[in-house]
Coordinates of C-alpha atoms and ligand atoms in Angstrom, one line a residue:
M1 CA 119.7 19.9 136.8
K2 CA 119.2 23.7 137.3
I3 CA 117.9 25.3 134.2
S4 CA 116.9 28.9 133.2
I5 CA 114.7 29.7 130.3
I6 CA 115.1 33.2 128.9
G7 CA 111.8 34.1 127.2
G8 CA 110.2 31.7 129.7
T9 CA 106.7 33.0 129.5
G10 CA 106.5 32.7 125.6
Y11 CA 104.8 29.8 123.8
V12 CA 108.0 27.8 123.5
G13 CA 109.7 29.0 126.7
L14 CA 106.8 28.4 129.0
I15 CA 106.0 24.9 127.7
T16 CA 109.7 24.0 127.7
G17 CA 110.1 25.3 131.2
L18 CA 107.1 23.5 132.6
G19 CA 107.9 20.3 130.7
L20 CA 111.4 20.2 132.0
A21 CA 110.1 21.0 135.5
V22 CA 107.8 18.0 135.6
H23 CA 110.7 15.9 134.4
G24 CA 112.3 16.8 137.8
H25 CA 114.6 19.7 136.8
D26 CA 114.7 22.9 138.8
V27 CA 113.5 25.6 136.4
I28 CA 113.6 29.4 136.4
C29 CA 111.3 30.9 133.7
M30 CA 112.8 34.3 133.2
D31 CA 111.1 36.9 131.0
G32 CA 110.9 40.6 130.6
D33 CA 107.1 40.7 130.2
S34 CA 105.7 41.6 133.7
S35 CA 102.1 41.1 132.8
K36 CA 102.7 37.4 131.8
L37 CA 104.9 36.9 134.9
N38 CA 102.1 38.3 137.1
K39 CA 99.6 36.0 135.6
L40 CA 101.8 32.9 136.1
N41 CA 102.7 33.9 139.6
N42 CA 98.9 33.9 140.3
G43 CA 98.4 30.5 138.7
E44 CA 97.0 31.9 135.5
L45 CA 98.1 31.1 132.0
P46 CA 99.1 33.8 129.4
I47 CA 98.3 31.4 126.5
F48 CA 95.7 28.8 125.7
E49 CA 97.0 25.3 125.3
E50 CA 95.3 22.0 126.1
S51 CA 96.7 20.4 129.4
L52 CA 98.9 23.4 130.1
H53 CA 97.0 24.2 133.3
E54 CA 97.7 20.7 134.6
L55 CA 101.3 21.1 133.7
L56 CA 101.6 24.4 135.5
K57 CA 99.9 23.0 138.5
E58 CA 102.1 20.0 138.7
A59 CA 105.3 22.0 138.3
T60 CA 104.3 24.6 140.9
D61 CA 102.9 22.1 143.4
R62 CA 106.3 20.3 143.3
N63 CA 108.1 23.6 143.7
K64 CA 110.0 22.9 140.5
V65 CA 109.5 26.3 138.7
V66 CA 110.0 29.9 139.5
F67 CA 108.8 32.9 137.3
T68 CA 111.0 36.0 137.5
N69 CA 112.3 39.0 135.6
N70 CA 115.7 38.7 137.4
I71 CA 118.2 37.6 134.7
K72 CA 121.2 37.8 137.0
T73 CA 119.8 35.2 139.4
A74 CA 118.5 33.1 136.5
V75 CA 122.0 32.9 135.0
R76 CA 124.0 32.5 138.2
E77 CA 121.8 29.8 139.6
S78 CA 121.6 27.6 136.5
D79 CA 123.9 25.0 134.8
I80 CA 121.9 25.4 131.6
I81 CA 120.6 28.6 130.1
M82 CA 118.0 28.0 127.4
I83 CA 117.1 30.9 125.1
A84 CA 113.6 30.8 123.7
V85 CA 113.1 34.5 122.8
G86 CA 111.2 35.5 119.7
T87 CA 113.0 35.6 116.3
P88 CA 110.3 37.3 114.3
E89 CA 110.3 38.3 110.6
S90 CA 111.8 41.6 109.8
K91 CA 110.5 43.8 107.0
N92 CA 112.7 42.3 104.3
G93 CA 111.9 38.7 105.3
E94 CA 115.1 38.1 107.2
T95 CA 115.0 36.9 110.8
D96 CA 115.0 39.8 113.3
M97 CA 117.8 38.8 115.7
S98 CA 117.4 41.7 118.1
Q99 CA 115.7 39.8 120.9
L100 CA 118.3 37.0 120.7
I101 CA 121.3 39.3 120.5
L102 CA 120.1 41.3 123.5
A103 CA 119.4 38.1 125.5
L104 CA 122.9 36.7 124.7
K105 CA 124.6 40.0 125.8
L106 CA 122.6 40.1 129.1
V107 CA 123.3 36.4 129.8
A108 CA 127.0 36.8 129.1
G109 CA 127.3 39.6 131.5
Y110 CA 126.3 37.4 134.4
I111 CA 128.1 34.2 133.6
N112 CA 130.3 33.3 136.6
N113 CA 131.2 29.6 136.0
Y114 CA 130.9 27.0 133.2
K115 CA 127.5 27.2 131.6
T116 CA 125.8 25.5 128.6
I117 CA 123.8 28.1 126.6
V118 CA 121.1 26.2 124.6
I119 CA 119.4 28.1 121.8
K120 CA 115.8 26.9 121.4
S121 CA 114.7 29.8 119.3
T122 CA 114.6 29.1 115.5
I123 CA 117.7 30.7 114.2
P124 CA 119.4 31.0 110.7
V125 CA 122.3 28.6 110.1
G126 CA 125.5 30.0 111.6
T127 CA 123.8 31.7 114.5
C128 CA 125.3 29.5 117.2
A129 CA 128.7 30.4 115.9
M130 CA 127.7 34.1 116.1
A131 CA 126.3 33.6 119.6
R132 CA 129.6 32.2 120.8
M133 CA 131.4 35.4 119.6
I134 CA 128.7 37.6 121.3
I135 CA 129.0 35.8 124.6
K136 CA 132.8 35.9 124.4
D137 CA 132.8 39.6 123.8
N138 CA 130.5 40.3 126.7
L139 CA 131.9 38.0 129.4
K140 CA 133.1 39.9 132.5
N141 CA 135.8 37.3 133.0
P142 CA 137.1 36.1 129.6
M143 CA 138.6 32.9 131.1
I144 CA 135.3 31.4 132.1
P145 CA 134.4 28.4 129.8
F146 CA 131.0 28.0 128.2
D147 CA 129.4 26.1 125.3
V148 CA 126.7 27.1 122.9
V149 CA 124.3 24.4 121.8
S150 CA 121.5 24.3 119.2
N151 CA 118.3 22.5 120.3
P152 CA 115.4 23.4 117.9
E153 CA 111.9 23.0 119.1
F154 CA 109.3 21.1 117.0
L155 CA 106.1 21.4 119.1
R156 CA 102.9 22.3 117.3
E157 CA 100.6 24.9 118.9
G158 CA 97.3 23.2 119.7
N159 CA 99.3 20.0 120.7
A160 CA 102.2 21.8 122.3
V161 CA 102.2 20.1 125.7
S162 CA 101.9 16.6 124.3
D163 CA 104.5 17.3 121.6
F164 CA 107.0 18.6 124.1
L165 CA 106.5 15.8 126.5
N166 CA 106.4 13.1 123.9
P167 CA 108.7 14.3 121.1
D168 CA 109.3 12.2 118.0
R169 CA 113.0 13.0 118.4
I170 CA 115.2 15.5 120.1
V171 CA 117.7 17.3 117.8
V172 CA 120.8 18.7 119.4
G173 CA 123.7 20.5 117.7
V174 CA 126.9 20.4 119.7
D175 CA 130.5 21.4 119.1
T176 CA 132.1 19.9 122.2
P177 CA 131.9 16.5 124.0
E178 CA 131.2 18.3 127.3
S179 CA 128.0 19.9 126.0
E180 CA 126.9 16.5 124.5
V181 CA 127.1 15.0 128.0
V182 CA 125.1 17.9 129.5
M183 CA 122.4 17.6 126.9
K184 CA 122.1 13.8 127.3
E185 CA 121.6 14.3 131.0
L186 CA 119.0 17.1 130.4
Y187 CA 116.8 14.8 128.3
R188 CA 117.7 11.5 130.1
T189 CA 114.2 10.9 131.3
F190 CA 112.5 11.6 127.9
D191 CA 111.5 8.5 125.9
A192 CA 112.7 9.7 122.5
P193 CA 115.7 9.2 120.2
M194 CA 118.3 11.9 120.4
V195 CA 120.0 13.1 117.2
F196 CA 123.3 14.7 117.7
T197 CA 124.8 16.9 115.0
D198 CA 127.1 19.9 114.6
T199 CA 125.4 23.2 115.4
R200 CA 124.9 24.3 111.8
S201 CA 123.2 21.1 110.7
S202 CA 120.9 21.2 113.8
E203 CA 119.9 24.8 112.9
M204 CA 119.2 23.6 109.4
V205 CA 117.0 20.6 110.5
K206 CA 114.4 23.0 111.9
Y207 CA 114.2 24.9 108.6
A208 CA 114.2 21.7 106.5
C209 CA 111.3 20.4 108.6
N210 CA 109.2 23.5 108.4
A211 CA 109.9 23.9 104.7
Y212 CA 108.8 20.3 104.1
L213 CA 105.6 20.7 106.0
A214 CA 104.8 24.0 104.3
T215 CA 105.4 22.3 100.9
R216 CA 102.8 19.6 101.7
I217 CA 100.2 22.2 102.6
S218 CA 100.8 24.3 99.5
F219 CA 100.9 21.1 97.4
I220 CA 97.5 19.9 98.6
N221 CA 96.0 23.4 98.2
E222 CA 97.2 23.4 94.6
I223 CA 95.7 20.0 94.0
S224 CA 92.4 21.3 95.6
E225 CA 92.4 24.2 93.1
I226 CA 92.8 21.8 90.1
S227 CA 90.2 19.5 91.6
E228 CA 87.6 22.3 91.8
K229 CA 88.2 23.1 88.2
V230 CA 88.0 19.6 86.8
N231 CA 85.2 18.6 89.2
A232 CA 87.2 16.0 91.2
D233 CA 86.6 15.8 94.9
I234 CA 89.5 16.5 97.3
H235 CA 88.0 14.3 100.1
A236 CA 88.0 11.3 97.8
I237 CA 91.4 12.2 96.4
L238 CA 92.9 12.4 99.9
Q239 CA 91.5 9.0 100.8
G240 CA 93.3 7.6 97.9
M241 CA 96.5 9.4 98.7
K242 CA 96.8 9.0 102.5
L243 CA 96.7 5.2 102.5
D244 CA 100.0 5.3 100.5
K245 CA 102.6 4.7 103.2
R246 CA 105.1 6.8 101.3
I247 CA 102.7 9.8 101.6
G248 CA 100.8 9.4 104.9
S249 CA 98.1 11.7 106.2
H250 CA 99.8 14.6 108.1
Y251 CA 99.8 18.1 106.8
L252 CA 97.5 17.3 103.9
N253 CA 94.4 19.3 104.8
P254 CA 93.3 21.8 102.2
G255 CA 92.5 25.2 103.7
P256 CA 93.2 28.9 103.7
G257 CA 96.9 28.3 103.7
F258 CA 99.4 28.0 106.5
G259 CA 99.4 30.7 109.1
G260 CA 100.8 31.1 112.6
P261 CA 104.1 32.3 113.9
C262 CA 106.4 29.8 112.2
L263 CA 106.0 28.3 108.8
A264 CA 105.9 31.5 106.6
K265 CA 108.4 33.3 108.7
D266 CA 110.8 30.4 108.7
L267 CA 110.4 29.9 104.9
K268 CA 111.1 33.6 104.3
S269 CA 114.2 33.5 106.6
L270 CA 115.5 30.3 104.8
I271 CA 115.0 31.9 101.4
C272 CA 116.9 35.0 102.6
F273 CA 119.9 33.2 104.1
A274 CA 120.0 30.7 101.3
G275 CA 120.1 33.6 98.8
K276 CA 123.2 35.0 100.6
A277 CA 124.7 31.6 100.0
N278 CA 123.8 31.7 96.3
A279 CA 121.0 29.2 96.5
G280 CA 117.9 30.4 94.7
L281 CA 115.3 27.9 96.2
P282 CA 112.8 28.2 93.4
L283 CA 110.6 25.4 94.9
L284 CA 110.3 27.0 98.3
K285 CA 109.6 30.4 96.8
A286 CA 106.7 28.8 94.9
V287 CA 105.5 27.2 98.1
L288 CA 105.2 30.7 99.7
E289 CA 103.6 32.2 96.6
R290 CA 101.0 29.4 96.5
N291 CA 100.2 30.1 100.1
G292 CA 99.6 33.8 99.5
L293 CA 97.4 32.8 96.5
Q294 CA 95.2 30.6 98.8
I295 CA 94.0 33.3 101.1
K296 CA 93.8 35.8 98.1
N297 CA 91.5 33.4 96.3
I298 CA 89.2 33.1 99.3
I299 CA 89.0 36.8 99.8
D300 CA 88.3 37.3 96.1
Y301 CA 85.5 34.8 96.3
V302 CA 84.0 36.5 99.4
M303 CA 84.1 39.8 97.6
S304 CA 82.6 38.5 94.4
E305 CA 79.8 36.6 96.1
L306 CA 78.8 39.5 98.3
K307 CA 77.6 42.1 95.9
D308 CA 76.8 45.4 97.6
I309 CA 78.9 44.2 100.5
G310 CA 78.4 47.5 102.5
S311 CA 74.9 46.5 103.3
K312 CA 75.6 42.9 104.4
K313 CA 76.3 41.1 107.6
I314 CA 79.2 38.7 107.5
A315 CA 79.7 36.0 110.2
V316 CA 83.2 34.8 110.8
L317 CA 83.8 31.7 112.9
G318 CA 87.4 31.2 114.1
L319 CA 90.2 33.8 114.6
S320 CA 93.2 31.8 115.7
F321 CA 95.5 30.4 113.0
K322 CA 94.4 26.8 113.9
A323 CA 92.2 25.0 116.4
G324 CA 93.6 24.4 119.9
T325 CA 95.4 27.7 120.3
N326 CA 94.6 31.4 120.9
D327 CA 97.5 32.5 118.7
T328 CA 96.4 34.9 116.0
R329 CA 99.9 35.6 114.6
N330 CA 99.7 35.5 110.8
S331 CA 96.3 33.9 111.0
P332 CA 94.4 33.6 107.7
A333 CA 91.3 34.8 109.6
I334 CA 93.0 38.1 110.4
H335 CA 94.2 38.5 106.8
L336 CA 90.6 38.1 105.7
L337 CA 89.2 40.5 108.3
E338 CA 91.8 43.1 107.5
K339 CA 90.6 43.0 103.9
I340 CA 86.8 43.1 104.5
A341 CA 87.3 45.7 107.3
D342 CA 88.0 48.3 104.5
T343 CA 84.4 47.9 103.3
K344 CA 81.3 49.1 105.2
T345 CA 80.0 45.6 105.8
S346 CA 78.9 44.5 109.3
I347 CA 81.4 41.9 110.6
H348 CA 80.5 39.6 113.5
V349 CA 83.1 37.2 114.8
Y350 CA 83.3 34.3 117.3
D351 CA 86.2 32.2 118.5
P352 CA 86.0 29.9 121.5
V353 CA 89.3 31.3 123.0
V354 CA 90.2 34.5 121.1
K355 CA 88.3 37.4 122.6
N356 CA 90.4 40.3 121.6
L357 CA 92.2 41.5 118.5
E358 CA 94.7 44.2 118.0
E359 CA 93.4 47.6 117.2
P360 CA 92.1 49.0 114.8
L361 CA 90.6 45.6 113.9
H362 CA 89.2 45.0 117.4
S363 CA 86.9 48.1 117.3
R364 CA 85.9 47.3 113.7
V365 CA 84.3 43.9 114.4
T366 CA 81.5 42.8 116.7
F367 CA 82.5 40.0 119.1
S368 CA 79.6 37.6 119.7
T369 CA 79.5 35.6 122.9
N370 CA 78.1 32.5 121.1
I371 CA 77.9 31.0 117.6
M372 CA 74.2 31.5 117.1
D373 CA 74.3 35.3 117.8
T374 CA 77.2 35.5 115.2
I375 CA 75.1 33.7 112.6
M376 CA 71.7 35.4 113.2
D377 CA 70.5 37.2 110.0
A378 CA 73.9 36.9 108.4
D379 CA 74.3 37.1 104.6
C380 CA 77.4 34.9 104.6
L381 CA 79.0 32.5 107.1
I382 CA 82.8 32.1 106.7
V383 CA 84.5 29.3 108.7
M384 CA 88.2 30.1 109.2
T385 CA 89.3 27.8 112.0
E386 CA 88.5 24.1 112.4
W387 CA 87.4 24.2 116.1
P388 CA 85.4 21.0 117.0
E389 CA 82.4 23.0 118.2
F390 CA 82.0 24.4 114.7
K391 CA 82.0 20.9 113.2
E392 CA 79.1 20.0 115.4
L393 CA 76.9 22.9 114.2
N394 CA 73.4 21.9 113.3
L395 CA 73.2 23.1 109.6
E396 CA 69.3 23.0 109.6
M397 CA 69.3 25.5 112.4
V398 CA 72.0 27.6 110.7
Y399 CA 69.9 27.7 107.5
M400 CA 66.9 29.0 109.4
M401 CA 68.9 31.7 111.2
M402 CA 70.8 33.1 108.3
K403 CA 69.3 35.8 106.1
T404 CA 71.1 34.5 103.0
P405 CA 72.2 30.8 103.0
L406 CA 75.8 31.2 101.9
I407 CA 78.6 29.2 103.6
I408 CA 82.3 29.6 102.8
D409 CA 83.9 26.7 104.6
T410 CA 87.7 27.2 104.3
R411 CA 88.4 24.1 106.5
N412 CA 86.0 21.7 104.8
I413 CA 84.4 20.9 108.1
F414 CA 80.8 20.5 106.8
S415 CA 79.3 17.9 104.5
P416 CA 78.9 19.6 101.1
N417 CA 76.1 17.3 100.1
K418 CA 74.2 18.1 103.2
A419 CA 74.7 21.8 102.7
Y420 CA 73.6 21.6 99.1
H421 CA 70.6 19.5 100.1
L422 CA 69.5 22.1 102.6
G423 CA 69.7 24.8 100.0
F424 CA 72.9 26.5 101.0
S425 CA 75.3 28.0 98.5
Y426 CA 78.3 26.2 99.7
K427 CA 82.0 26.7 98.9
G428 CA 84.6 24.5 100.3
I429 CA 88.2 24.0 99.2
G430 CA 88.6 21.5 96.4
I431 CA 85.0 20.4 96.7
T432 CA 82.9 19.2 93.8
N433 CA 80.0 21.4 92.7
P434 CA 77.0 19.1 92.1
I435 CA 75.6 21.3 89.4
F436 CA 78.9 21.0 87.5
D437 CA 77.8 18.1 85.2
S438 CA 75.0 20.2 83.8
I439 CA 77.0 23.3 83.1
D440 CA 80.4 22.3 81.9
V441 CA 79.6 20.4 78.8
S442 CA 82.8 21.4 77.0
L443 CA 85.1 20.0 79.7
K444 CA 83.0 16.8 79.8
N445 CA 83.6 16.4 76.1
I446 CA 87.3 16.8 76.6
I447 CA 87.4 14.2 79.3
Ligands
NAD1 N1 105.3 29.2 118.7 C1 105.7 28.0 118.1 O1 104.8 27.2 117.7 C2 107.1 27.7 117.9 C3 107.5 26.4 117.6 C4 108.8 26.1 117.4 C5 109.8 27.0 117.5 N2 109.4 28.3 117.7 C6 110.4 29.3 117.8 O2 110.7 29.6 119.2 C7 111.0 31.0 119.4 C8 110.0 31.6 120.4 O3 108.8 31.6 119.8 P1 107.4 31.9 120.6 O4 106.3 31.6 119.8 O5 107.5 31.2 121.9 O6 107.6 33.5 120.9 P2 106.9 34.4 122.0 O7 106.8 35.7 121.4 O8 105.6 33.7 122.4 O9 107.9 34.3 123.2 C9 109.1 35.0 123.3 C10 109.3 35.5 124.7 O10 110.6 36.0 124.9 C11 110.5 37.1 125.8 N3 111.7 37.9 125.6 C12 112.2 38.6 124.5 N4 113.4 39.2 124.8 C13 113.7 38.8 126.1 C14 114.8 39.1 126.9 N5 115.8 39.9 126.5 N6 114.8 38.7 128.2 C15 113.8 37.9 128.6 N7 112.7 37.6 127.8 C16 112.6 38.1 126.6 C17 109.2 37.8 125.4 O11 108.8 38.6 126.4 C18 108.3 36.6 125.2 O12 107.6 36.2 126.3 C19 111.0 31.6 118.1 O13 112.3 31.5 117.6 C20 110.1 30.7 117.3 O14 110.4 30.7 115.9 C21 108.1 28.7 118.0

């Protein structure tokens, strides 16, 4: 089939475009960002994702993908127009629909025969119905038929290529039998169950999934906080929980809270549009609140441990919001840096793939080219992202290189016992403090 992706150089648009291309479709990745288009036309990637280079190479070697800023050609030459533009958070927490509305208007202006418009962007419930009106109002010839379909994307950054190519399921919201036939043909070669719903339910599936995943993360972070206070160990607790088949092991890693471009933004959007429909969502508001508390507690700890912070050197490992991606949108590491940037402390950072930050933060920190330079003579090491190379660090060497042996491990990647044994002051999330037994006699008596 002939498919255009509007927003085709973004995270979702590019992976969708390349994924459909290697499935044999002819894909036009259309985008307004010329720097990303130039990179792609030179065989370079604008984002970091495992296996994405191989996917780009396969799609381009087979002449199955074109990168362009020409929306007219993209619309006219395609049967399906997928829209994967950004739907960021606006100031009041609602979804900023401006990129989507503009894309719909532009697409509508070039529709010349029947098209299926598929919305991949995450959009509040009711947006497909609104999109239909926008397209209708902007068609050059009002007699031309078209359908609007919801097809939310569930890929995870860090595993995006594999997730797109091997989805657990494909959710599609359709309002006509014709568009259902088109979508079945589009995904015919994918080995995944397809769930067909009406457009509103499909839009809601995406929010329900992200709200559920966010809830699990906030839940385990809350359990971690209690564990620290009663001297129970989150690693042991998780072992006992994860083997319960009703619970499982995904999205139960204690840490600095969920970051990235989706979970918090989608939760806020859901709370906003639910509010308009008179649903208060107390549980999901608490999930968000807990998440904010998580990074605040870590920042408070850093500040309280580093007395006279202006004279200290802090080493921060990891800038992306999770391992496997260079995406720093809403990254807990960035929230931390913004806070300590206000002090006079010397901040040294290292991330395997993030080599730039937005100003003014970029000029405020020192980028090291390797982990050891970052750590050398530091008064505090803070691990913010769970990159595999950080897990492999030799703690004996780290101990010798640091000026003050203090580790704040927000991803629980190190062995606490080993760290304590070497003489570090070590703070994980939900980790038992071995000196607890000798200090908290009162709690011991209660227990
Ligand atoms: N990133 C994720 O992990 C993820 C996962 C699932 C769903 N989503 C959703 O997918 C959507 C896209 O997210 P993203 O992370 O890929 O965003 P992104 O910012 O990486 O990509 C959006 C792209 O759209 C382009 N664009 C904007 N307006 C345009 C226009 N009028 N014409 C052509 N191109 C235009 C931008 O230049 C950009 O390249 C969002 O709704 C997001 O919530 C994202």
